[in-house]
Amino acid sequence: MVKSFINKMSAIFQHGSFNTLYGGFYEGTITAGEALKYGQIGIGTLDGADGEVIILDGTAYHGNSENQVRIVKPDETLPYVAVIDHQPFATYKVNGLTMQTLHDLTEKFPTRNTAYSLKMTGHFESVEISSKPAKNTKNYLEILAEQPHFTEKNISGTIVGIWSPKFLEDLYGDGAHLHFLSDDKTFGGHLTEFLSGQITIEVGQVGEMKQEFPQENENFKAMRFE
């Protein structure tokens, strides 16, 4: 650890959840403009479980299944989004980090019985991402199995997302749920694997979780989640 300091804890606002997506609810029920009020970084997907949303520095970007990135308009809707008021309590300087060694790094966190906000910035030897197609109607596991993957090498950018313990997996997933966006804003999506060069990792301990579901939406009220 290079730097550690006392600061206020991170807060997560989440609309929808890991399991509402897996249960097949893909209808956008919150606008990007509303969601962005809650923090500076985050992850999500657009209406229809279309692609991957990366929130960085208070702006939402959409990575689609054609490997293209654009800024999300304020009135576009999302079925799932997690927005984080990221307040890091520690920073690490690391080289050669992968998904596996990131898991090892979490063993150094103060406790593994809470969620953490993560932001990793710097140079990456390789980054592999995935991104769902638009207008999905299939089972979510089928969508994930069929989605395209893209790889870039020698790229600079930022990883943002959440690490959560197993007992919170119905809300956030088990372990790290991360999205990547390149510095030039042309490459971004759901992070599946990476090998870092020299990067800085910021870790924030989550002290507040606000969970919201679209209780006024008739289609959501009629869903039967298995």
Coordinates of C-alpha atoms in Angstrom, one line a residue:
M1 CA 0.0 0.0 0.0
V2 CA 1.4 3.4 -1.0
K3 CA -1.2 5.7 0.5
S4 CA -3.9 5.2 3.1
F5 CA -6.1 7.8 4.8
I6 CA -9.3 8.2 6.7
N7 CA -12.1 9.6 4.6
K8 CA -15.8 9.2 4.4
M9 CA -17.1 6.0 3.0
S10 CA -18.4 5.4 -0.5
A11 CA -22.1 5.2 -1.2
I12 CA -23.8 3.0 -3.9
F13 CA -27.2 3.8 -5.5
Q14 CA -28.5 0.9 -7.5
H15 CA -31.6 0.7 -9.6
G16 CA -32.5 -2.9 -10.5
S17 CA -30.2 -5.6 -9.4
F18 CA -27.9 -8.4 -10.6
N19 CA -30.9 -10.8 -10.2
T20 CA -33.5 -8.7 -11.9
L21 CA -31.3 -8.8 -15.0
Y22 CA -30.8 -12.5 -14.7
G23 CA -34.5 -12.9 -14.2
G24 CA -35.2 -11.3 -17.6
F25 CA -36.3 -7.8 -16.8
Y26 CA -34.6 -5.7 -19.5
E27 CA -37.0 -2.7 -19.7
G28 CA -35.4 0.7 -19.0
T29 CA -37.0 2.2 -15.9
I30 CA -34.7 5.0 -14.8
T31 CA -33.1 7.8 -17.0
A32 CA -29.4 8.2 -17.2
G33 CA -29.9 11.8 -16.0
E34 CA -31.6 10.7 -12.8
A35 CA -29.0 8.0 -12.1
L36 CA -26.0 10.3 -12.6
K37 CA -27.1 12.4 -9.6
Y38 CA -25.8 9.8 -7.3
G39 CA -22.1 9.6 -8.0
Q40 CA -19.1 9.9 -10.3
I41 CA -18.4 6.3 -11.4
G42 CA -20.6 3.3 -12.1
I43 CA -21.8 0.4 -14.3
G44 CA -25.0 -0.5 -16.1
T45 CA -26.8 -1.5 -19.3
L46 CA -29.3 0.3 -21.5
D47 CA -33.0 -0.5 -22.3
G48 CA -33.2 -4.0 -23.7
A49 CA -30.0 -5.0 -21.8
D50 CA -28.3 -3.2 -24.7
G51 CA -24.5 -3.2 -24.3
E52 CA -22.5 -1.9 -21.4
V53 CA -22.7 1.4 -19.6
I54 CA -19.5 2.8 -18.1
I55 CA -19.9 5.9 -15.8
L56 CA -16.7 7.9 -15.4
D57 CA -16.3 11.4 -14.0
G58 CA -20.0 11.8 -13.9
T59 CA -20.6 11.0 -17.6
A60 CA -22.2 7.8 -18.9
Y61 CA -20.7 6.1 -21.9
H62 CA -22.3 3.2 -23.9
G63 CA -20.2 0.4 -25.4
N64 CA -22.2 -1.6 -27.9
S65 CA -21.8 -5.0 -29.5
E66 CA -20.1 -3.5 -32.6
N67 CA -17.2 -2.3 -30.4
Q68 CA -18.3 1.3 -30.6
V69 CA -18.5 3.9 -27.7
R70 CA -20.7 6.9 -27.4
I71 CA -22.0 9.2 -24.7
V72 CA -25.4 8.3 -23.2
K73 CA -28.1 10.9 -23.5
P74 CA -29.8 12.1 -20.2
D75 CA -33.2 10.8 -21.3
E76 CA -32.1 7.3 -22.2
T77 CA -33.3 4.6 -19.9
L78 CA -31.6 1.7 -18.1
P79 CA -33.0 -1.5 -16.5
Y80 CA -30.0 -1.8 -14.3
V81 CA -27.4 0.8 -13.1
A82 CA -25.1 1.1 -10.1
V83 CA -23.7 4.6 -9.4
I84 CA -21.1 5.1 -6.8
D85 CA -20.1 8.2 -4.8
H86 CA -16.5 7.0 -4.8
Q87 CA -14.6 8.0 -1.7
P88 CA -11.2 6.1 -1.6
F89 CA -9.6 5.2 1.7
A90 CA -6.5 3.6 0.1
T91 CA -4.5 3.6 -3.1
Y92 CA -2.2 1.0 -4.5
K93 CA 0.5 1.2 -7.2
V94 CA 0.7 -2.1 -8.9
N95 CA 2.1 -3.7 -12.1
G96 CA 1.1 -6.9 -13.7
L97 CA -2.4 -7.1 -12.2
T98 CA -4.9 -9.6 -13.6
M99 CA -8.4 -10.6 -12.6
Q100 CA -6.9 -13.4 -10.5
T101 CA -4.4 -11.3 -8.7
L102 CA -7.0 -8.6 -8.1
H103 CA -9.0 -11.3 -6.2
D104 CA -5.8 -11.9 -4.2
L105 CA -5.5 -8.2 -3.5
T106 CA -9.0 -8.1 -2.0
E107 CA -7.6 -10.3 0.8
K108 CA -5.8 -7.1 2.1
F109 CA -9.1 -5.2 2.4
P110 CA -10.1 -4.3 6.0
T111 CA -13.0 -6.8 5.9
R112 CA -14.5 -9.0 3.2
N113 CA -18.0 -8.6 4.6
T114 CA -18.9 -5.4 2.9
A115 CA -18.8 -4.0 -0.7
Y116 CA -16.0 -1.8 -2.1
S117 CA -15.9 0.7 -4.9
L118 CA -12.9 0.3 -7.3
K119 CA -11.3 2.6 -9.7
M120 CA -8.1 1.6 -11.6
T121 CA -6.3 3.9 -13.9
G122 CA -3.2 3.6 -16.0
H123 CA -1.6 1.5 -18.8
F124 CA -2.7 -2.0 -19.7
E125 CA -0.8 -4.6 -21.6
S126 CA -4.1 -6.2 -22.7
V127 CA -7.8 -5.7 -22.0
E128 CA -10.7 -8.1 -22.9
I129 CA -14.2 -6.8 -22.8
S130 CA -17.7 -8.1 -23.7
S131 CA -20.8 -6.3 -24.7
K132 CA -24.4 -7.5 -25.1
P133 CA -26.4 -7.0 -28.3
A134 CA -29.4 -4.6 -28.5
K135 CA -33.1 -5.5 -28.0
N136 CA -32.6 -8.7 -26.2
T137 CA -35.5 -11.1 -25.6
K138 CA -33.5 -14.3 -24.8
N139 CA -32.7 -15.8 -21.4
Y140 CA -29.9 -13.7 -19.8
L141 CA -27.5 -16.6 -19.7
E142 CA -28.0 -17.2 -23.4
I143 CA -27.3 -13.5 -24.0
L144 CA -24.1 -13.7 -22.1
A145 CA -23.0 -16.9 -23.9
E146 CA -23.5 -15.4 -27.3
Q147 CA -22.2 -11.9 -26.8
P148 CA -19.1 -10.8 -28.6
H149 CA -15.7 -10.3 -26.9
F150 CA -13.1 -7.7 -28.0
T151 CA -9.4 -7.4 -27.0
E152 CA -7.1 -4.4 -27.2
K153 CA -3.4 -4.4 -26.4
N154 CA -1.1 -1.6 -25.2
I155 CA -4.0 0.7 -24.1
S156 CA -4.5 3.3 -21.4
G157 CA -7.8 3.7 -19.6
T158 CA -9.8 3.2 -16.5
I159 CA -11.6 0.3 -14.8
V160 CA -14.6 1.1 -12.5
G161 CA -17.0 -1.0 -10.6
I162 CA -17.9 -2.9 -7.4
W163 CA -16.4 -5.7 -5.4
S164 CA -19.0 -7.4 -3.2
P165 CA -19.0 -10.4 -0.9
K166 CA -21.0 -13.6 -1.6
F167 CA -23.9 -12.7 0.7
L168 CA -24.6 -9.7 -1.5
E169 CA -24.4 -11.5 -4.8
D170 CA -28.2 -11.3 -5.5
L171 CA -27.8 -7.5 -5.6
Y172 CA -24.3 -6.9 -7.0
G173 CA -23.0 -10.3 -8.1
D174 CA -20.2 -12.3 -6.3
G175 CA -16.8 -10.7 -6.4
A176 CA -15.7 -8.0 -8.9
H177 CA -18.2 -6.5 -11.4
L178 CA -16.1 -4.1 -13.5
H179 CA -16.3 -2.1 -16.7
F180 CA -13.5 -0.6 -18.7
L181 CA -13.2 2.7 -20.7
S182 CA -10.1 3.7 -22.7
D183 CA -8.7 7.2 -22.3
D184 CA -9.7 8.1 -25.8
K185 CA -13.3 7.0 -25.2
T186 CA -13.3 4.6 -28.2
F187 CA -13.1 1.2 -26.4
G188 CA -15.3 0.1 -23.5
G189 CA -17.5 -2.6 -22.0
H190 CA -17.8 -5.3 -19.4
L191 CA -14.3 -6.3 -18.2
T192 CA -13.7 -10.1 -18.6
E193 CA -9.9 -10.2 -18.4
F194 CA -6.9 -7.9 -18.3
L195 CA -3.1 -7.6 -17.7
S196 CA -2.1 -4.3 -16.4
G197 CA 1.1 -2.3 -16.7
Q198 CA 1.7 0.3 -14.1
I199 CA -1.7 1.3 -12.7
T200 CA -3.1 3.1 -9.6
I201 CA -6.0 1.4 -7.8
E202 CA -8.3 3.4 -5.6
V203 CA -10.4 1.4 -3.1
G204 CA -13.5 2.8 -1.2
Q205 CA -15.3 1.0 1.5
V206 CA -19.1 1.2 1.0
G207 CA -20.9 2.5 4.0
E208 CA -24.2 3.3 2.4
M209 CA -26.3 1.3 0.0
K210 CA -29.5 2.7 -1.6
Q211 CA -31.4 0.0 -3.5
E212 CA -34.3 0.9 -5.8
F213 CA -36.7 -1.2 -7.8
P214 CA -39.2 0.1 -10.4
Q215 CA -42.2 -0.6 -8.2
E216 CA -44.5 1.6 -10.3
N217 CA -43.8 -0.2 -13.5
E218 CA -46.6 -2.5 -14.5
N219 CA -44.4 -5.0 -16.3
F220 CA -42.0 -5.2 -13.4
K221 CA -45.0 -5.8 -11.0
A222 CA -46.2 -8.6 -13.2
M223 CA -42.8 -10.4 -13.4
R224 CA -42.3 -13.7 -11.6
F225 CA -38.6 -14.0 -10.8
E226 CA -37.5 -17.6 -10.3

